Amino acid sequence: MSNVLVFDHPLIQHKLSILRDKNTSVKEFRELISEIAMLMCFEATRDLPVKEIEIETPVATAKVKRLSGKKLAIVPILRAGLGMVDGMVAMIPSCKVGHIGLYRDPETLEPVEYYCKLPADIAERDVIVVDPMLATGGSAAAAVTFLKKRGCRHIKLMCIIGAPEGVAVVQEKHPDVDIYLAALDDHLNEHGYIVPGLGDAGDRIFGTR
Ligand code: PRP
Ligand code: URA
């Protein structure tokens, strides 16, 4: 069974409280999504391997730790996942970025794929899939299935708000995928929206409603 980690860091919770507010502007919403992704990235990469090397400071020789060069890829689920990319790339400048386009059919709530472009060596990389919302779990589970078909073996899922229903679906279909959240909300409503949630993440990032 995969781990579910809910980050209760005060900075993340404060930013999330503004993100949820329906009166938050598009500009502020975008900035907050990016900042929260950056803070979550900090925790989600805690297990990255480091190697010890020796360098010269202006004062003495020092044994220091550097990242061991593990290859990473960030894969946002379009559209809303795009809002999290800048924050992640600011923390991991050498990562590659793949894109998977999925939208939820409003009637069936099933994910429909419309775009996919991944780094050629994606199978050799550790992948962090990002999407602000984990609702029914259909989109996230489909993205992970897709990555596994492309040979990926080490996949994490980072979402800002999750619903228990979506967490259960990902855990059932992909027990090897750890899930990182800033909040685990109460339930889904009859339209598949997370309650209390923040509304439609894509529309709020791109100002399309
Ligand atoms: C939203 C969100 C997720 C998906 C979550 O995207 O960004 O990708 O819904 O729902 P699920 O867990 O029930 O699959 P949406 O389909 O609205 O597309 P958009 O990002 O283009 O707005
Ligand atoms: N997608 C969103 O953008 N918001 C939700 O609450 C559920 C799915």
Short mmCIF file of C-alpha atoms and ligand atoms in Angstrom, two decimals:
data_model
loop_
_atom_site.label_atom_id
_atom_site.label_comp_id
_atom_site.label_asym_id
_atom_site.label_seq_id
_atom_site.Cartn_x
_atom_site.Cartn_y
_atom_site.Cartn_z
CA MET A 1 0.00 0.00 0.00
CA SER A 2 1.37 3.41 -0.97
CA ASN A 3 2.06 6.10 1.60
CA VAL A 4 -0.10 9.20 1.80
CA LEU A 5 1.72 12.21 3.22
CA VAL A 6 -0.28 15.32 4.06
CA PHE A 7 2.00 18.32 4.58
CA ASP A 8 0.81 20.31 7.55
CA HIS A 9 3.60 22.90 7.36
CA PRO A 10 2.28 26.31 8.50
CA LEU A 11 3.49 28.09 5.35
CA ILE A 12 1.73 25.56 3.11
CA GLN A 13 -1.46 25.71 5.18
CA HIS A 14 -1.46 29.53 5.17
CA LYS A 15 -1.04 29.71 1.41
CA LEU A 16 -3.66 27.01 0.90
CA SER A 17 -6.16 29.01 2.97
CA ILE A 18 -5.83 31.92 0.51
CA LEU A 19 -5.89 29.58 -2.49
CA ARG A 20 -9.24 28.14 -1.42
CA ASP A 21 -10.87 31.57 -1.02
CA LYS A 22 -13.25 32.26 -3.91
CA ASN A 23 -12.27 35.96 -3.83
CA THR A 24 -8.58 35.26 -4.58
CA SER A 25 -7.58 36.78 -7.94
CA VAL A 26 -6.21 34.79 -10.88
CA LYS A 27 -2.81 36.47 -10.42
CA GLU A 28 -2.60 35.55 -6.75
CA PHE A 29 -3.99 32.05 -7.39
CA ARG A 30 -1.23 31.33 -9.94
CA GLU A 31 1.47 32.62 -7.62
CA LEU A 32 0.17 30.55 -4.72
CA ILE A 33 -0.07 27.32 -6.74
CA SER A 34 3.54 27.78 -7.77
CA GLU A 35 4.72 28.63 -4.25
CA ILE A 36 2.90 25.69 -2.68
CA ALA A 37 4.37 23.35 -5.31
CA MET A 38 7.83 24.68 -4.45
CA LEU A 39 7.34 24.06 -0.73
CA MET A 40 5.87 20.59 -1.32
CA CYS A 41 8.73 19.75 -3.67
CA PHE A 42 11.12 20.43 -0.82
CA GLU A 43 9.52 17.62 1.23
CA ALA A 44 8.74 15.26 -1.64
CA THR A 45 12.42 15.15 -2.61
CA ARG A 46 13.65 14.46 0.91
CA ASP A 47 14.79 10.94 -0.09
CA LEU A 48 17.00 12.05 -3.01
CA PRO A 49 20.38 10.37 -2.68
CA VAL A 50 23.45 12.48 -1.95
CA LYS A 51 27.13 11.71 -2.22
CA GLU A 52 29.92 13.07 -0.08
CA ILE A 53 32.64 15.04 -1.83
CA GLU A 54 35.54 17.20 -0.72
CA ILE A 55 35.79 20.87 -1.65
CA GLU A 56 37.93 23.82 -0.59
CA THR A 57 36.17 26.65 1.22
CA PRO A 58 38.16 29.90 1.47
CA VAL A 59 39.17 28.67 4.95
CA ALA A 60 39.69 24.88 4.84
CA THR A 61 38.93 21.57 3.18
CA ALA A 62 35.36 20.47 3.85
CA LYS A 63 33.43 17.27 3.28
CA VAL A 64 30.10 18.29 1.76
CA LYS A 65 27.04 16.59 0.28
CA ARG A 66 25.88 16.99 -3.30
CA LEU A 67 22.94 15.38 -5.08
CA SER A 68 24.22 12.13 -6.55
CA GLY A 69 22.94 12.99 -10.00
CA LYS A 70 19.76 10.94 -9.92
CA LYS A 71 17.68 11.69 -13.00
CA LEU A 72 14.30 13.27 -12.34
CA ALA A 73 11.32 14.23 -14.46
CA ILE A 74 8.31 16.33 -13.54
CA VAL A 75 5.14 15.38 -15.41
CA PRO A 76 2.23 17.81 -15.07
CA ILE A 77 -1.25 16.66 -16.03
CA LEU A 78 -2.57 19.37 -18.36
CA ARG A 79 -3.94 21.85 -17.88
CA ALA A 80 -3.94 22.58 -14.19
CA GLY A 81 -0.72 20.68 -13.46
CA LEU A 82 1.15 23.28 -15.50
CA GLY A 83 0.63 25.74 -12.67
CA MET A 84 2.90 23.64 -10.44
CA VAL A 85 5.81 23.28 -12.87
CA ASP A 86 7.58 26.62 -12.30
CA GLY A 87 7.82 26.05 -8.56
CA MET A 88 9.21 22.55 -9.04
CA VAL A 89 11.72 23.59 -11.68
CA ALA A 90 12.92 26.44 -9.46
CA MET A 91 13.91 23.76 -6.90
CA ILE A 92 15.23 21.16 -9.39
CA PRO A 93 16.61 23.19 -12.31
CA SER A 94 18.11 20.16 -14.07
CA CYS A 95 14.91 18.10 -14.17
CA LYS A 96 13.18 17.32 -17.44
CA VAL A 97 9.50 18.04 -17.95
CA GLY A 98 7.01 15.78 -19.73
CA HIS A 99 3.36 16.61 -20.41
CA ILE A 100 0.26 14.45 -20.30
CA GLY A 101 -2.98 16.06 -21.46
CA LEU A 102 -6.13 14.67 -19.85
CA TYR A 103 -9.52 16.20 -19.29
CA ARG A 104 -12.40 14.82 -17.33
CA ASP A 105 -15.50 14.13 -19.35
CA PRO A 106 -18.08 16.23 -17.46
CA GLU A 107 -20.77 13.54 -17.87
CA THR A 108 -18.87 10.34 -17.11
CA LEU A 109 -16.02 11.96 -15.07
CA GLU A 110 -13.72 9.56 -16.97
CA PRO A 111 -10.32 10.95 -18.10
CA VAL A 112 -9.86 11.54 -21.83
CA GLU A 113 -6.28 11.71 -23.16
CA TYR A 114 -5.51 14.39 -25.74
CA TYR A 115 -1.75 15.00 -25.54
CA CYS A 116 1.44 13.27 -24.47
CA LYS A 117 5.04 14.35 -24.84
CA LEU A 118 7.62 12.79 -22.55
CA PRO A 119 11.42 12.92 -22.36
CA ALA A 120 12.93 10.15 -24.52
CA ASP A 121 14.69 8.63 -21.50
CA ILE A 122 11.63 8.80 -19.21
CA ALA A 123 11.96 5.09 -18.28
CA GLU A 124 15.33 5.84 -16.63
CA ARG A 125 14.01 8.73 -14.57
CA ASP A 126 12.27 9.04 -11.23
CA VAL A 127 9.00 10.79 -12.02
CA ILE A 128 6.90 13.19 -9.98
CA VAL A 129 3.41 13.57 -11.48
CA VAL A 130 1.85 16.92 -10.51
CA ASP A 131 -1.77 18.03 -10.58
CA PRO A 132 -3.41 20.37 -8.06
CA MET A 133 -6.53 18.22 -7.72
CA LEU A 134 -6.99 14.52 -6.94
CA ALA A 135 -10.76 14.11 -7.11
CA THR A 136 -12.12 10.76 -8.39
CA GLY A 137 -8.50 9.76 -9.03
CA GLY A 138 -9.28 8.86 -12.64
CA SER A 139 -6.86 11.38 -14.20
CA ALA A 140 -3.96 10.63 -11.86
CA ALA A 141 -4.41 6.84 -12.14
CA ALA A 142 -4.55 7.08 -15.95
CA ALA A 143 -1.39 9.25 -16.06
CA VAL A 144 0.50 6.78 -13.87
CA THR A 145 -0.69 3.82 -15.97
CA PHE A 146 0.53 5.64 -19.05
CA LEU A 147 3.96 6.30 -17.52
CA LYS A 148 4.27 2.67 -16.43
CA LYS A 149 3.52 1.56 -20.01
CA ARG A 150 6.43 3.77 -21.06
CA GLY A 151 8.68 1.87 -18.64
CA CYS A 152 8.68 4.19 -15.60
CA ARG A 153 9.20 2.33 -12.33
CA HIS A 154 9.63 5.04 -9.72
CA ILE A 155 6.66 7.38 -9.68
CA LYS A 156 5.37 9.79 -7.03
CA LEU A 157 2.13 11.75 -7.19
CA MET A 158 2.00 15.31 -5.85
CA CYS A 159 -1.37 17.05 -5.60
CA ILE A 160 -2.38 20.09 -3.59
CA ILE A 161 -5.86 18.89 -2.53
CA GLY A 162 -7.00 15.28 -2.49
CA ALA A 163 -10.35 13.64 -1.83
CA PRO A 164 -10.52 10.32 0.03
CA GLU A 165 -12.17 8.76 -3.06
CA GLY A 166 -9.23 9.72 -5.31
CA VAL A 167 -6.64 8.58 -2.80
CA ALA A 168 -8.38 5.18 -2.57
CA VAL A 169 -8.45 4.77 -6.37
CA VAL A 170 -4.74 5.57 -6.79
CA GLN A 171 -3.83 3.33 -3.85
CA GLU A 172 -5.84 0.45 -5.31
CA LYS A 173 -4.54 0.79 -8.87
CA HIS A 174 -1.00 1.87 -8.04
CA PRO A 175 -0.02 0.69 -4.55
CA ASP A 176 3.63 1.47 -5.35
CA VAL A 177 3.00 5.21 -5.89
CA ASP A 178 3.41 7.47 -2.86
CA ILE A 179 0.94 10.37 -2.70
CA TYR A 180 1.88 13.83 -1.40
CA LEU A 181 -0.89 16.28 -0.52
CA ALA A 182 -1.21 19.69 1.13
CA ALA A 183 -4.72 18.77 2.28
CA LEU A 184 -6.99 15.73 2.37
CA ASP A 185 -10.52 17.11 2.07
CA ASP A 186 -13.85 15.68 3.08
CA HIS A 187 -15.61 14.22 0.03
CA LEU A 188 -16.67 14.73 -3.60
CA ASN A 189 -19.97 16.36 -4.50
CA GLU A 190 -22.38 15.02 -7.13
CA HIS A 191 -20.39 16.79 -9.90
CA GLY A 192 -17.12 15.21 -8.82
CA TYR A 193 -15.81 18.42 -7.22
CA ILE A 194 -13.78 18.23 -4.05
CA VAL A 195 -15.58 19.60 -0.97
CA PRO A 196 -14.62 22.10 0.35
CA GLY A 197 -11.83 22.14 -2.30
CA LEU A 198 -11.08 25.28 -4.28
CA GLY A 199 -13.33 24.92 -7.32
CA ASP A 200 -12.00 24.24 -10.81
CA ALA A 201 -8.22 24.52 -10.57
CA GLY A 202 -7.65 24.88 -14.34
CA ASP A 203 -10.22 27.65 -14.67
CA ARG A 204 -8.79 29.51 -11.69
CA ILE A 205 -5.19 29.26 -12.95
CA PHE A 206 -5.97 30.27 -16.51
CA GLY A 207 -8.92 32.59 -15.84
CA THR A 208 -11.17 30.63 -18.18
CA ARG A 209 -14.38 31.09 -16.22
C1 PRP B 1 -8.95 18.60 -13.15
C2 PRP B 1 -7.70 18.46 -12.33
C3 PRP B 1 -7.35 17.01 -12.52
C4 PRP B 1 -8.70 16.36 -12.62
C5 PRP B 1 -9.00 15.71 -11.30
O1 PRP B 1 -8.65 18.72 -14.49
O2 PRP B 1 -6.67 19.33 -12.71
O3 PRP B 1 -6.58 16.75 -13.68
O4 PRP B 1 -9.65 17.40 -12.87
O5 PRP B 1 -10.17 15.01 -11.37
P1 PRP B 1 -10.23 13.42 -11.25
O6 PRP B 1 -9.37 13.06 -10.10
O7 PRP B 1 -11.69 13.18 -10.99
O8 PRP B 1 -9.77 12.83 -12.53
P2 PRP B 1 -9.79 18.92 -15.60
O9 PRP B 1 -10.23 17.60 -16.13
O10 PRP B 1 -10.85 19.83 -15.07
O11 PRP B 1 -8.99 19.59 -16.79
P3 PRP B 1 -8.20 20.98 -16.82
O12 PRP B 1 -6.96 20.82 -15.98
O13 PRP B 1 -7.89 21.14 -18.27
O14 PRP B 1 -9.08 22.06 -16.30
N1 URA B 2 -11.04 19.16 -10.74
C1 URA B 2 -10.96 20.39 -10.21
O1 URA B 2 -10.36 21.30 -10.81
N2 URA B 2 -11.54 20.62 -9.02
C2 URA B 2 -12.20 19.67 -8.36
O2 URA B 2 -12.71 19.95 -7.25
C3 URA B 2 -12.28 18.40 -8.92
C4 URA B 2 -11.69 18.16 -10.12
#
